[in-house]
Amino acid sequence: GAVVSQHPSWVICKSGTSVKIECRSLDFQATTMFWYRQFPKQSLMLMATSNEGSKATYEQGVEKDKFLINHASLTLSTLTVTSAHPEDSSFYICSARDGTGSQNIQYFGAGTRLSVL
Amino acid sequence: EDKVVQSPLSLVVHEGDTVTLNCSYEVTNFRSLLWYKQEKKAPTFLFMLTSSGIEKKSGRLSSILDKKELFSILNITATQTGDSAIYLCAVSAGGTSYGKLTFGQGTILTVHP
């Protein structure tokens, strides 16, 4: 149980284009999902918290107009990197928290490696 | 601001060695501490600790929390090359930060044959 699917696993795009990343909880309902960014050999940096049916909460320094988050259902959240630039190249990971349990365990997707040319 | 510090940042050992990874934290409204193992992709959940002094164990891995001294350790005995990974410690807080995890920098463990 507690499987989180993230798609795509790797995407290459041209500068100026937009890229959408999907995060799905496959066997549980996730009222809250989280989006992280990870640089090589560094820890996870929380970008935003995504709550089903409401606006995402962004961490300080994260541009909400650049990183659009939508959490339209209890099993799906999407992150859209708009007008991507080379400095947006990174590893993006989502996680989902099981809304039915009292334990605050986040289960992670496999991540998406974004390369902007 | 919540803070999680892991040490050492990297560790190189040989198969069969025992390692201890450390995690200290400063968090308002502490709820739990979690350990994850990250190989090439997604961090996989290892343990969640909420109470002091109660050891959680899974095979060769074990972990314990000290809420008075604000730290946790992760022990791996008889290490294998498959244990090579980044080990992440994260703390969950309550209040307005409920649900968010604050991660430490991670410990990169390399196990040589």
Coordinates of C-alpha atoms in Angstrom, one line a residue:
Chain A
G1 CA 0.0 0.0 0.0
A2 CA 0.8 3.7 0.1
V3 CA 2.1 4.0 -3.5
V4 CA 2.6 7.4 -5.1
S5 CA 3.1 7.6 -8.8
Q6 CA 4.9 10.5 -10.4
H7 CA 5.0 11.2 -14.2
P8 CA 7.0 11.8 -16.2
S9 CA 10.2 10.5 -14.7
W10 CA 12.4 12.6 -17.0
V11 CA 11.6 15.5 -19.3
I12 CA 13.7 17.6 -21.6
C13 CA 12.2 20.9 -22.9
K14 CA 13.3 24.0 -24.6
S15 CA 13.6 27.3 -22.7
G16 CA 10.3 29.2 -22.6
T17 CA 8.1 26.2 -22.7
S18 CA 5.9 24.9 -19.9
V19 CA 6.1 21.4 -18.4
K20 CA 3.4 19.6 -16.3
I21 CA 4.3 17.0 -13.7
E22 CA 1.6 14.7 -12.3
C23 CA 1.6 13.1 -8.9
R24 CA -1.0 10.5 -8.0
S25 CA -1.7 8.5 -4.9
L26 CA -2.7 5.1 -6.2
D27 CA -4.1 3.3 -3.2
F28 CA -5.1 6.0 -0.7
Q29 CA -6.7 9.4 -0.7
A30 CA -4.3 12.3 -0.2
T31 CA -5.9 15.4 1.1
T32 CA -2.5 17.0 1.2
M33 CA 0.4 16.6 -1.3
F34 CA 3.8 18.3 -1.2
W35 CA 6.2 19.4 -3.9
Y36 CA 9.9 19.3 -3.3
R37 CA 12.9 20.3 -5.3
Q38 CA 16.2 18.5 -4.9
F39 CA 19.7 19.6 -6.1
P40 CA 22.4 17.0 -6.6
K41 CA 23.6 15.5 -3.3
Q42 CA 21.4 17.9 -1.3
S43 CA 18.4 17.4 0.7
L44 CA 14.8 18.0 -0.2
M45 CA 13.6 21.6 -0.3
L46 CA 9.9 22.0 0.2
M47 CA 8.4 24.2 -2.5
A48 CA 4.7 24.1 -1.7
T49 CA 1.9 22.3 0.1
S50 CA -1.1 21.4 -2.0
N51 CA -4.4 20.9 -0.4
E52 CA -7.3 19.3 -2.3
G53 CA -9.8 21.8 -3.4
S54 CA -7.9 24.9 -2.2
K55 CA -5.0 27.0 -3.2
A56 CA -1.5 25.8 -2.6
T57 CA 0.7 27.3 0.1
Y58 CA 4.1 28.2 -1.2
E59 CA 7.3 28.4 0.8
Q60 CA 9.1 31.7 1.0
G61 CA 11.1 32.4 -2.1
V62 CA 9.1 30.1 -4.4
E63 CA 7.3 32.0 -7.2
K64 CA 3.7 30.8 -7.3
D65 CA 3.2 32.2 -10.8
K66 CA 6.1 30.1 -12.1
F67 CA 5.3 26.9 -10.3
L68 CA 1.5 26.4 -10.7
I69 CA 0.0 23.8 -8.5
N70 CA -3.4 22.2 -8.9
H71 CA -4.9 19.6 -6.6
A72 CA -8.3 19.0 -8.1
S73 CA -9.0 15.6 -6.6
L74 CA -8.0 13.5 -3.6
T75 CA -5.6 11.4 -5.7
L76 CA -4.0 13.9 -8.1
S77 CA -1.9 17.0 -7.8
T78 CA 0.0 18.6 -10.7
L79 CA 2.9 21.0 -10.8
T80 CA 3.4 23.1 -13.9
V81 CA 6.7 24.8 -14.5
T82 CA 5.7 27.8 -16.7
S83 CA 8.2 29.4 -19.1
A84 CA 10.9 27.1 -18.0
H85 CA 14.5 28.3 -18.0
P86 CA 17.8 26.4 -17.6
E87 CA 18.0 27.4 -13.9
D88 CA 14.7 25.5 -13.4
S89 CA 16.5 22.3 -14.3
S90 CA 16.3 20.1 -11.2
F91 CA 14.9 17.0 -9.7
Y92 CA 11.3 17.5 -8.5
I93 CA 9.7 15.1 -6.1
C94 CA 6.1 15.0 -4.9
S95 CA 4.8 13.3 -1.7
A96 CA 1.4 12.5 -0.5
R97 CA 0.1 12.3 3.1
D98 CA -2.6 9.7 3.8
G99 CA -5.6 11.8 4.9
T100 CA -7.3 8.9 6.6
G101 CA -4.6 8.1 9.0
S102 CA -3.5 10.0 12.1
Q103 CA 0.2 9.4 11.4
N104 CA 1.9 12.1 9.4
I105 CA 3.9 9.9 7.1
Q106 CA 4.6 11.2 3.6
Y107 CA 5.0 8.8 0.8
F108 CA 7.1 9.9 -2.1
G109 CA 6.9 9.6 -5.8
A110 CA 9.9 8.5 -7.9
G111 CA 10.7 12.1 -8.9
T112 CA 10.9 13.9 -12.2
R113 CA 14.2 15.1 -13.6
L114 CA 13.7 18.3 -15.6
S115 CA 16.3 19.4 -18.0
V116 CA 15.7 22.8 -19.7
L117 CA 17.8 23.5 -22.7
Chain B
E1 CA 12.5 28.5 12.2
D2 CA 12.5 24.7 12.4
K3 CA 15.9 23.2 12.0
V4 CA 17.1 19.6 11.4
V5 CA 20.8 18.8 11.4
Q6 CA 22.3 15.5 10.4
S7 CA 25.8 14.1 10.9
P8 CA 28.0 13.0 9.5
L9 CA 27.3 14.4 6.0
S10 CA 29.0 11.5 4.4
L11 CA 30.4 8.2 5.6
V12 CA 32.4 5.4 3.9
V13 CA 32.5 2.0 5.4
H14 CA 33.2 -1.6 4.4
E15 CA 30.7 -4.4 4.4
G16 CA 30.0 -5.8 7.8
D17 CA 30.7 -2.6 9.6
T18 CA 28.1 -1.0 11.9
V19 CA 27.2 2.6 11.4
T20 CA 25.4 5.2 13.5
L21 CA 23.7 8.2 11.8
N22 CA 22.7 11.2 13.9
C23 CA 19.9 13.7 13.6
S24 CA 19.3 16.6 15.9
Y25 CA 16.4 19.0 15.7
E26 CA 15.0 22.3 16.9
V27 CA 11.3 22.4 16.2
T28 CA 8.3 24.2 17.6
N29 CA 5.4 21.8 18.4
F30 CA 7.3 18.6 17.7
R31 CA 5.0 15.7 16.6
S32 CA 7.3 13.1 15.1
L33 CA 10.6 12.3 13.5
L34 CA 10.9 10.2 10.4
W35 CA 13.8 8.5 8.7
Y36 CA 13.9 7.9 4.9
K37 CA 16.3 6.1 2.6
Q38 CA 16.9 7.6 -0.8
E39 CA 18.7 5.6 -3.4
K40 CA 18.4 6.8 -7.0
K41 CA 14.9 8.2 -6.9
A42 CA 12.2 8.3 -4.4
P43 CA 12.9 8.4 -0.6
T44 CA 11.4 5.3 0.9
F45 CA 10.0 5.4 4.4
L46 CA 12.0 3.6 7.2
F47 CA 10.7 4.7 10.6
M48 CA 8.5 7.1 12.4
L49 CA 9.3 7.9 16.0
T50 CA 7.1 9.8 18.3
S51 CA 8.0 8.6 21.8
S52 CA 11.4 8.8 23.6
G53 CA 13.3 5.7 24.4
I54 CA 11.3 3.3 22.3
E55 CA 13.5 1.6 19.8
K56 CA 12.0 0.9 16.3
K57 CA 13.6 -2.0 14.6
S58 CA 13.5 -3.5 11.1
G59 CA 16.0 -6.2 10.2
R60 CA 19.5 -4.7 10.5
L61 CA 18.1 -1.2 11.0
S62 CA 17.0 0.4 14.2
S63 CA 16.3 3.8 15.5
I64 CA 15.6 5.6 18.7
L65 CA 14.4 9.1 19.7
D66 CA 15.4 11.2 22.6
K67 CA 12.9 14.1 23.0
K68 CA 14.7 15.5 26.0
E69 CA 18.0 16.0 24.1
L70 CA 16.2 16.5 20.8
F71 CA 18.0 13.9 18.7
S72 CA 17.6 10.6 17.1
I73 CA 20.0 8.0 15.8
L74 CA 19.7 5.4 13.1
N75 CA 21.8 2.3 13.4
I76 CA 22.7 -0.1 10.7
T77 CA 24.5 -3.3 11.7
A78 CA 26.4 -5.7 9.4
T79 CA 26.2 -3.2 6.5
Q80 CA 25.8 -4.4 2.9
T81 CA 26.6 -2.6 -0.4
G82 CA 22.8 -2.3 -0.8
D83 CA 22.7 0.0 2.2
S84 CA 24.6 2.6 0.2
A85 CA 22.2 5.6 -0.1
I86 CA 21.3 9.0 1.3
Y87 CA 19.6 8.7 4.6
L88 CA 17.3 11.6 5.3
C89 CA 15.9 12.6 8.7
A90 CA 12.8 14.7 8.8
V91 CA 10.7 16.3 11.6
S92 CA 7.0 16.8 11.6
A93 CA 5.6 19.7 13.5
G94 CA 2.1 20.7 14.6
G95 CA 0.3 24.0 14.7
T96 CA 0.3 26.0 11.5
S97 CA 3.0 23.8 10.2
Y98 CA 1.0 20.6 10.6
G99 CA 1.8 18.1 7.9
K100 CA 5.0 19.7 6.7
L101 CA 8.3 17.9 7.0
T102 CA 11.5 19.7 7.6
F103 CA 14.4 17.7 6.3
G104 CA 18.0 17.5 7.3
Q105 CA 20.8 17.7 4.8
G106 CA 21.1 13.9 4.6
T107 CA 23.9 11.5 5.3
I108 CA 25.5 9.9 2.2
L109 CA 26.5 6.4 3.2
T110 CA 28.8 4.4 0.9
V111 CA 29.4 0.8 1.7
H112 CA 32.3 -0.8 -0.1
P113 CA 32.5 -4.6 -0.6

